[in-house]
Short mmCIF file of N, CA and C in Angstrom, two decimals:
data_model
loop_
_atom_site.label_atom_id
_atom_site.label_comp_id
_atom_site.label_asym_id
_atom_site.label_seq_id
_atom_site.Cartn_x
_atom_site.Cartn_y
_atom_site.Cartn_z
N MET A 1 -66.65 48.95 3.46
CA MET A 1 -65.97 47.72 2.50
C MET A 1 -64.31 47.54 2.47
N LYS A 2 -63.76 49.25 2.66
CA LYS A 2 -62.33 49.42 2.88
C LYS A 2 -62.01 49.03 4.23
N ARG A 3 -62.45 49.20 5.19
CA ARG A 3 -62.32 48.90 6.51
C ARG A 3 -62.21 46.92 6.51
N VAL A 4 -63.12 46.56 6.07
CA VAL A 4 -62.90 45.24 6.13
C VAL A 4 -61.82 44.65 5.27
N LEU A 5 -61.16 45.34 3.90
CA LEU A 5 -59.87 44.90 3.60
C LEU A 5 -58.79 45.28 4.18
N ALA A 6 -58.77 46.56 4.57
CA ALA A 6 -57.63 46.84 5.22
C ALA A 6 -57.79 46.08 6.80
N VAL A 7 -58.42 45.44 7.55
CA VAL A 7 -58.47 44.35 8.17
C VAL A 7 -58.06 43.06 7.91
N PHE A 8 -58.36 42.76 6.66
CA PHE A 8 -57.94 41.35 5.98
C PHE A 8 -56.54 41.81 5.87
N LEU A 9 -55.95 42.79 5.05
CA LEU A 9 -54.81 42.62 4.77
C LEU A 9 -53.91 42.76 5.98
N LEU A 10 -54.00 43.29 6.91
CA LEU A 10 -53.29 43.78 8.09
C LEU A 10 -53.56 42.48 8.91
N GLY A 11 -54.64 41.61 8.96
CA GLY A 11 -54.30 39.96 8.93
C GLY A 11 -53.26 39.14 8.19
N PHE A 12 -53.37 39.13 7.31
CA PHE A 12 -52.44 38.61 6.29
C PHE A 12 -51.08 39.15 6.44
N GLY A 13 -50.76 40.30 6.74
CA GLY A 13 -49.81 40.83 6.91
C GLY A 13 -48.70 40.15 8.04
N LEU A 14 -49.82 39.89 9.16
CA LEU A 14 -49.35 39.78 10.50
C LEU A 14 -48.71 37.87 10.52
N ALA A 15 -49.74 37.50 9.38
CA ALA A 15 -49.57 35.83 9.18
C ALA A 15 -48.60 35.62 8.59
N ALA A 16 -48.66 36.77 7.65
CA ALA A 16 -47.12 36.08 6.76
C ALA A 16 -45.88 36.66 7.22
N GLY A 17 -45.65 37.67 8.38
CA GLY A 17 -44.49 37.73 8.85
C GLY A 17 -44.62 37.28 9.84
N THR A 18 -45.31 36.49 10.51
CA THR A 18 -45.34 35.12 11.66
C THR A 18 -44.70 34.09 10.93
N ALA A 19 -44.95 33.47 9.48
CA ALA A 19 -44.41 32.55 8.88
C ALA A 19 -43.17 32.85 8.24
N LEU A 20 -42.86 34.27 7.68
CA LEU A 20 -41.68 34.35 7.66
C LEU A 20 -40.48 34.12 8.78
N ALA A 21 -40.67 35.02 9.79
CA ALA A 21 -39.87 34.30 10.86
C ALA A 21 -39.91 33.12 11.32
N SER A 22 -40.83 32.26 11.27
CA SER A 22 -40.65 30.97 11.48
C SER A 22 -39.74 29.90 10.31
N VAL A 23 -39.15 30.66 9.27
CA VAL A 23 -38.47 29.67 8.46
C VAL A 23 -37.65 30.44 8.38
N GLU A 24 -37.26 31.60 9.31
CA GLU A 24 -35.89 31.94 9.27
C GLU A 24 -35.45 31.62 10.42
N ASP A 25 -35.86 31.40 11.47
CA ASP A 25 -35.50 30.67 13.26
C ASP A 25 -34.89 28.83 12.18
N GLU A 26 -36.29 28.37 11.66
CA GLU A 26 -35.60 27.07 11.13
C GLU A 26 -34.67 26.88 10.41
N ILE A 27 -34.20 27.99 9.30
CA ILE A 27 -33.07 28.03 8.75
C ILE A 27 -31.60 28.23 9.33
N ARG A 28 -31.99 29.16 10.55
CA ARG A 28 -30.79 29.59 11.46
C ARG A 28 -30.69 28.08 12.48
N ALA A 29 -31.27 27.56 12.71
CA ALA A 29 -31.54 25.73 13.58
C ALA A 29 -30.55 24.97 12.58
N ARG A 30 -30.59 25.09 11.28
CA ARG A 30 -30.28 24.00 10.28
C ARG A 30 -28.68 24.14 10.27
N ILE A 31 -28.39 25.92 9.97
CA ILE A 31 -27.01 26.14 9.79
C ILE A 31 -26.31 26.41 11.06
N GLN A 32 -26.66 26.27 12.43
CA GLN A 32 -25.65 26.47 13.56
C GLN A 32 -24.19 25.64 13.66
N PRO A 33 -23.34 26.23 14.14
CA PRO A 33 -22.09 25.38 14.26
C PRO A 33 -22.66 23.74 15.21
N VAL A 34 -21.83 23.26 14.93
CA VAL A 34 -21.99 21.58 15.51
C VAL A 34 -21.15 21.49 16.80
N GLY A 35 -20.39 22.38 16.92
CA GLY A 35 -19.16 22.30 17.67
C GLY A 35 -18.15 23.82 17.85
N GLU A 36 -17.32 23.85 18.89
CA GLU A 36 -16.36 24.73 18.84
C GLU A 36 -15.23 24.37 19.06
N VAL A 37 -13.91 24.89 18.84
CA VAL A 37 -12.66 24.99 18.70
C VAL A 37 -12.19 25.64 19.95
N CYS A 38 -11.45 24.57 20.45
CA CYS A 38 -10.95 24.70 21.81
C CYS A 38 -9.59 24.82 21.65
N LEU A 39 -8.31 25.54 21.76
CA LEU A 39 -7.20 25.29 21.51
C LEU A 39 -6.26 25.22 22.71
N GLN A 40 -5.29 24.66 22.51
CA GLN A 40 -4.56 23.95 24.06
C GLN A 40 -4.04 25.14 24.76
N GLY A 41 -4.19 25.67 25.98
CA GLY A 41 -3.93 26.38 26.84
C GLY A 41 -5.17 27.37 27.07
N GLU A 42 -6.41 27.91 26.23
CA GLU A 42 -7.58 28.13 26.26
C GLU A 42 -8.57 27.31 27.49
N ASP A 43 -8.80 28.36 28.41
CA ASP A 43 -9.95 27.73 29.72
C ASP A 43 -11.27 27.29 28.75
N CYS A 44 -11.42 26.54 28.69
CA CYS A 44 -12.40 26.05 27.39
C CYS A 44 -14.13 25.63 28.39
N GLY A 45 -13.49 25.12 29.63
CA GLY A 45 -14.48 24.63 30.63
C GLY A 45 -14.67 23.13 30.41
N GLU A 46 -15.61 22.47 30.89
CA GLU A 46 -15.65 20.86 31.04
C GLU A 46 -16.25 20.02 30.20
N ALA A 47 -16.95 21.25 29.42
CA ALA A 47 -17.74 20.66 28.34
C ALA A 47 -17.46 20.78 26.96
N ALA A 48 -16.25 21.34 26.82
CA ALA A 48 -15.20 21.12 25.50
C ALA A 48 -14.45 20.52 25.76
N ALA A 49 -14.24 19.54 26.95
CA ALA A 49 -12.70 18.76 26.84
C ALA A 49 -13.08 17.32 25.94
N PRO A 50 -12.19 16.71 25.21
CA PRO A 50 -12.00 15.78 24.70
C PRO A 50 -12.41 14.49 25.80
N ALA A 51 -13.34 13.76 24.80
CA ALA A 51 -13.35 12.59 25.47
C ALA A 51 -12.36 11.51 25.42
N GLU A 52 -11.90 10.44 26.05
CA GLU A 52 -11.02 10.11 26.33
C GLU A 52 -11.52 8.56 26.23
N THR A 53 -10.86 8.08 24.85
CA THR A 53 -11.10 6.37 24.82
C THR A 53 -10.35 5.82 24.25
N ALA A 54 -10.57 4.87 24.91
CA ALA A 54 -9.31 3.51 24.64
C ALA A 54 -9.37 2.77 23.67
N SER A 55 -8.50 2.96 22.92
CA SER A 55 -7.90 2.35 21.54
C SER A 55 -7.85 0.70 21.82
N ALA A 56 -8.64 0.41 20.96
CA ALA A 56 -8.82 -1.31 20.71
C ALA A 56 -8.31 -1.95 20.04
N GLY A 57 -7.05 -0.71 19.46
CA GLY A 57 -6.11 -1.14 18.63
C GLY A 57 -6.60 -1.90 17.02
N PRO A 58 -5.92 -1.93 16.21
CA PRO A 58 -6.34 -2.08 14.68
C PRO A 58 -7.50 -3.14 14.52
N ARG A 59 -8.54 -2.71 13.68
CA ARG A 59 -9.26 -4.20 13.49
C ARG A 59 -9.13 -5.39 12.92
N SER A 60 -9.36 -6.57 13.30
CA SER A 60 -9.13 -7.50 12.18
C SER A 60 -9.47 -7.67 10.95
N GLY A 61 -9.28 -8.01 9.98
CA GLY A 61 -9.60 -8.45 9.03
C GLY A 61 -11.35 -8.62 8.05
N SER A 62 -11.48 -9.47 9.35
CA SER A 62 -13.26 -9.88 9.03
C SER A 62 -13.68 -8.34 9.14
N GLU A 63 -13.14 -7.48 10.70
CA GLU A 63 -13.89 -6.29 10.83
C GLU A 63 -13.85 -5.20 9.64
N VAL A 64 -12.40 -5.42 8.89
CA VAL A 64 -12.53 -4.11 7.60
C VAL A 64 -13.08 -4.69 6.64
N TYR A 65 -12.90 -5.81 6.70
CA TYR A 65 -14.21 -6.60 5.12
C TYR A 65 -15.76 -6.18 5.56
N ASP A 66 -16.23 -6.56 6.76
CA ASP A 66 -17.68 -6.17 6.81
C ASP A 66 -17.81 -4.51 6.85
N ALA A 67 -16.83 -3.83 7.37
CA ALA A 67 -16.93 -2.53 7.60
C ALA A 67 -16.85 -1.69 5.74
N VAL A 68 -16.04 -2.31 5.16
CA VAL A 68 -15.20 -1.47 3.77
C VAL A 68 -15.39 -2.10 2.68
N CYS A 69 -14.78 -3.62 3.13
CA CYS A 69 -14.94 -4.55 1.75
C CYS A 69 -16.01 -4.81 0.84
N MET A 70 -17.05 -5.27 2.12
CA MET A 70 -18.19 -6.47 1.68
C MET A 70 -19.09 -5.69 0.46
N ALA A 71 -19.38 -4.46 0.07
CA ALA A 71 -20.31 -3.73 -0.62
C ALA A 71 -19.72 -4.22 -1.97
N CYS A 72 -18.29 -4.16 -2.31
CA CYS A 72 -18.08 -4.60 -3.95
C CYS A 72 -17.54 -6.21 -4.04
N HIS A 73 -16.73 -6.51 -2.97
CA HIS A 73 -16.92 -8.26 -2.87
C HIS A 73 -17.37 -9.37 -2.78
N THR A 74 -18.85 -8.70 -2.32
CA THR A 74 -20.08 -9.72 -2.00
C THR A 74 -21.02 -9.57 -3.31
N THR A 75 -20.83 -8.87 -3.83
CA THR A 75 -21.83 -8.36 -4.84
C THR A 75 -21.13 -8.58 -6.05
N GLY A 76 -19.97 -8.38 -5.98
CA GLY A 76 -18.80 -8.40 -7.96
C GLY A 76 -19.21 -7.27 -8.52
N ALA A 77 -19.46 -5.79 -7.67
CA ALA A 77 -19.65 -4.52 -7.71
C ALA A 77 -18.48 -4.01 -8.90
N ALA A 78 -18.62 -3.97 -9.88
CA ALA A 78 -17.81 -2.60 -10.61
C ALA A 78 -16.27 -4.07 -10.99
N GLY A 79 -16.38 -5.36 -11.18
CA GLY A 79 -15.74 -6.41 -11.65
C GLY A 79 -14.79 -6.75 -10.41
N ALA A 80 -15.31 -6.74 -9.06
CA ALA A 80 -14.70 -6.80 -7.85
C ALA A 80 -14.56 -8.42 -7.88
N PRO A 81 -13.81 -9.44 -7.48
CA PRO A 81 -13.98 -10.50 -7.57
C PRO A 81 -14.80 -11.15 -6.02
N VAL A 82 -15.78 -11.89 -6.22
CA VAL A 82 -16.70 -12.23 -5.01
C VAL A 82 -15.44 -12.88 -3.78
N ILE A 83 -15.53 -12.50 -2.82
CA ILE A 83 -15.47 -13.58 -1.85
C ILE A 83 -15.82 -15.08 -1.62
N GLY A 84 -14.60 -15.76 -1.65
CA GLY A 84 -15.13 -17.28 -1.88
C GLY A 84 -15.09 -17.82 -2.97
N ASP A 85 -14.76 -17.11 -4.43
CA ASP A 85 -15.16 -17.07 -5.74
C ASP A 85 -13.66 -18.25 -6.09
N SER A 86 -13.18 -19.08 -5.65
CA SER A 86 -12.03 -19.33 -5.71
C SER A 86 -11.34 -19.36 -7.25
N GLY A 87 -12.14 -19.37 -8.62
CA GLY A 87 -11.89 -19.35 -9.14
C GLY A 87 -11.32 -17.69 -9.92
N ALA A 88 -12.20 -17.00 -9.61
CA ALA A 88 -11.71 -15.36 -10.00
C ALA A 88 -10.80 -15.28 -9.23
N TRP A 89 -10.38 -15.69 -7.93
CA TRP A 89 -9.16 -15.30 -6.86
C TRP A 89 -8.01 -16.21 -7.51
N ALA A 90 -7.99 -17.50 -8.15
CA ALA A 90 -6.37 -18.17 -8.11
C ALA A 90 -5.68 -16.85 -9.08
N PRO A 91 -6.12 -16.77 -9.89
CA PRO A 91 -5.08 -15.74 -10.84
C PRO A 91 -4.26 -14.40 -10.07
N ARG A 92 -5.35 -13.90 -9.13
CA ARG A 92 -4.93 -12.42 -8.33
C ARG A 92 -3.81 -13.60 -7.28
N ILE A 93 -4.53 -14.46 -6.80
CA ILE A 93 -3.60 -14.82 -5.02
C ILE A 93 -2.54 -15.66 -5.82
N GLU A 94 -1.95 -16.10 -7.36
CA GLU A 94 -0.53 -16.27 -8.22
C GLU A 94 0.02 -15.15 -8.24
N LYS A 95 -0.40 -13.89 -8.13
CA LYS A 95 0.32 -12.78 -8.12
C LYS A 95 1.44 -12.54 -6.70
N GLY A 96 0.86 -12.86 -5.82
CA GLY A 96 1.57 -12.69 -4.62
C GLY A 96 0.48 -11.90 -3.49
N LEU A 97 0.92 -12.45 -2.60
CA LEU A 97 0.12 -11.51 -1.26
C LEU A 97 0.35 -9.96 -1.36
N ASP A 98 1.87 -9.71 -1.60
CA ASP A 98 2.21 -8.47 -1.38
C ASP A 98 1.91 -7.71 -2.34
N THR A 99 1.59 -8.34 -3.98
CA THR A 99 0.81 -7.51 -4.93
C THR A 99 -0.76 -7.49 -4.54
N LEU A 100 -1.37 -8.52 -3.73
CA LEU A 100 -2.70 -8.33 -3.71
C LEU A 100 -2.83 -7.00 -2.72
N ILE A 101 -1.61 -6.93 -1.48
CA ILE A 101 -1.82 -5.66 -0.51
C ILE A 101 -1.53 -4.33 -1.07
N ASP A 102 -0.89 -4.39 -2.26
CA ASP A 102 -0.26 -3.06 -2.86
C ASP A 102 -1.08 -2.37 -3.57
N HIS A 103 -2.39 -3.72 -4.02
CA HIS A 103 -3.30 -2.92 -5.24
C HIS A 103 -4.46 -2.28 -4.33
N ALA A 104 -4.64 -3.24 -3.21
CA ALA A 104 -5.67 -3.17 -1.96
C ALA A 104 -5.24 -1.53 -1.46
N ILE A 105 -4.30 -1.27 -1.03
CA ILE A 105 -3.45 -0.09 -0.72
C ILE A 105 -3.59 1.28 -1.66
N ASN A 106 -2.83 0.98 -2.46
CA ASN A 106 -2.87 1.92 -3.59
C ASN A 106 -3.72 1.89 -4.87
N GLY A 107 -4.85 1.33 -4.65
CA GLY A 107 -5.89 1.05 -5.76
C GLY A 107 -5.66 0.14 -7.05
N PHE A 108 -6.32 -0.15 -7.41
CA PHE A 108 -6.06 -0.79 -9.00
C PHE A 108 -7.15 -1.35 -9.92
N ASN A 109 -7.32 -1.11 -10.66
CA ASN A 109 -8.23 -0.90 -11.82
C ASN A 109 -9.72 -0.30 -11.09
N ALA A 110 -10.74 -0.95 -11.07
CA ALA A 110 -12.01 0.27 -10.59
C ALA A 110 -11.70 0.58 -9.22
N MET A 111 -10.65 -0.39 -8.18
CA MET A 111 -11.02 -0.29 -7.00
C MET A 111 -9.99 1.44 -6.64
N PRO A 112 -10.63 1.64 -5.51
CA PRO A 112 -9.93 3.08 -5.33
C PRO A 112 -8.97 2.51 -4.06
N ALA A 113 -8.04 3.59 -3.95
CA ALA A 113 -7.29 3.23 -2.83
C ALA A 113 -7.81 2.75 -1.56
N LYS A 114 -6.85 1.83 -0.88
CA LYS A 114 -8.05 1.05 0.26
C LYS A 114 -9.41 0.93 0.28
N GLY A 115 -10.00 1.05 -0.70
CA GLY A 115 -11.32 0.89 -1.22
C GLY A 115 -12.28 1.67 -1.04
N GLY A 116 -11.71 2.74 -0.90
CA GLY A 116 -12.36 3.80 -0.59
C GLY A 116 -12.24 4.73 0.83
N CYS A 117 -11.43 3.61 1.46
CA CYS A 117 -11.46 4.31 3.36
C CYS A 117 -10.61 4.68 3.37
N ALA A 118 -10.47 6.29 3.39
CA ALA A 118 -8.87 6.96 3.67
C ALA A 118 -8.35 7.09 5.03
N THR A 119 -9.06 6.78 5.72
CA THR A 119 -8.90 6.82 7.19
C THR A 119 -8.37 5.43 7.95
N CYS A 120 -8.73 4.42 6.91
CA CYS A 120 -7.95 3.00 7.47
C CYS A 120 -6.36 3.04 6.89
N PRO A 121 -5.79 2.42 8.48
CA PRO A 121 -4.43 2.45 8.32
C PRO A 121 -3.89 1.15 7.44
N ASP A 122 -2.92 1.10 6.63
CA ASP A 122 -2.32 0.21 6.13
C ASP A 122 -2.59 -1.57 6.39
N GLU A 123 -2.00 -1.47 7.96
CA GLU A 123 -2.36 -2.39 8.44
C GLU A 123 -3.38 -3.49 8.29
N GLU A 124 -4.95 -2.22 8.71
CA GLU A 124 -5.81 -2.88 8.31
C GLU A 124 -6.12 -3.32 7.09
N ILE A 125 -5.87 -2.81 5.82
CA ILE A 125 -6.22 -3.21 4.63
C ILE A 125 -5.23 -4.69 4.39
N SER A 126 -4.15 -4.48 4.98
CA SER A 126 -3.62 -5.46 5.06
C SER A 126 -4.20 -7.04 5.65
N ALA A 127 -4.70 -6.69 6.55
CA ALA A 127 -5.43 -7.66 7.05
C ALA A 127 -6.55 -8.08 6.47
N ALA A 128 -7.85 -7.10 5.94
CA ALA A 128 -8.21 -7.53 5.04
C ALA A 128 -8.58 -8.28 3.63
N VAL A 129 -7.37 -8.01 3.10
CA VAL A 129 -6.55 -8.74 1.87
C VAL A 129 -6.52 -9.90 2.54
N GLU A 130 -5.97 -10.32 3.69
CA GLU A 130 -5.27 -11.75 3.65
C GLU A 130 -6.96 -12.55 4.34
N HIS A 131 -7.62 -11.69 5.17
CA HIS A 131 -9.19 -12.66 5.22
C HIS A 131 -9.71 -12.65 3.75
N LEU A 132 -9.67 -12.00 2.63
CA LEU A 132 -10.60 -12.16 1.47
C LEU A 132 -9.78 -13.34 0.79
N VAL A 133 -8.30 -13.36 0.92
CA VAL A 133 -7.39 -14.50 0.32
C VAL A 133 -7.85 -15.94 1.42
N ASP A 134 -8.19 -15.80 2.45
CA ASP A 134 -8.28 -16.80 3.20
C ASP A 134 -9.58 -17.48 2.89
N ALA A 135 -10.54 -16.66 2.45
CA ALA A 135 -11.72 -16.82 2.46
C ALA A 135 -12.05 -17.81 0.55
N SER A 136 -11.08 -16.85 0.33
CA SER A 136 -11.15 -17.45 -1.33
C SER A 136 -10.37 -18.44 -1.79
N LYS A 137 -9.57 -19.28 -0.90
CA LYS A 137 -8.81 -20.37 -1.82
C LYS A 137 -9.23 -21.41 -2.03
#
């Protein structure tokens, strides 16, 4: 009986050790670095060379709207005026395009600065405002 119990416990211990090693491997895989830093002047090999991409320039107002503004200005979330609703936009448009662009860039009421797109250049936000205004007159 003791021998059977010892064999059972030994087998259980091996299985538990294997399971623990598997869990540790999974954790290591999840937290491994996703990249490496290569400073200018260091020989980091071709794999670390930055990919050259052609800049297409700033996005159009409709592209920025589709990527950033649509979530709120299509649904009216947080009181945002819906695109195309001339009644909701008229009093805003009366304040002037410069005011609307300022509000869009710096934030106003519930709208965060740049609609939450911290990486959007001001010219793209301006183009999106012009797109919204043109579609809402």
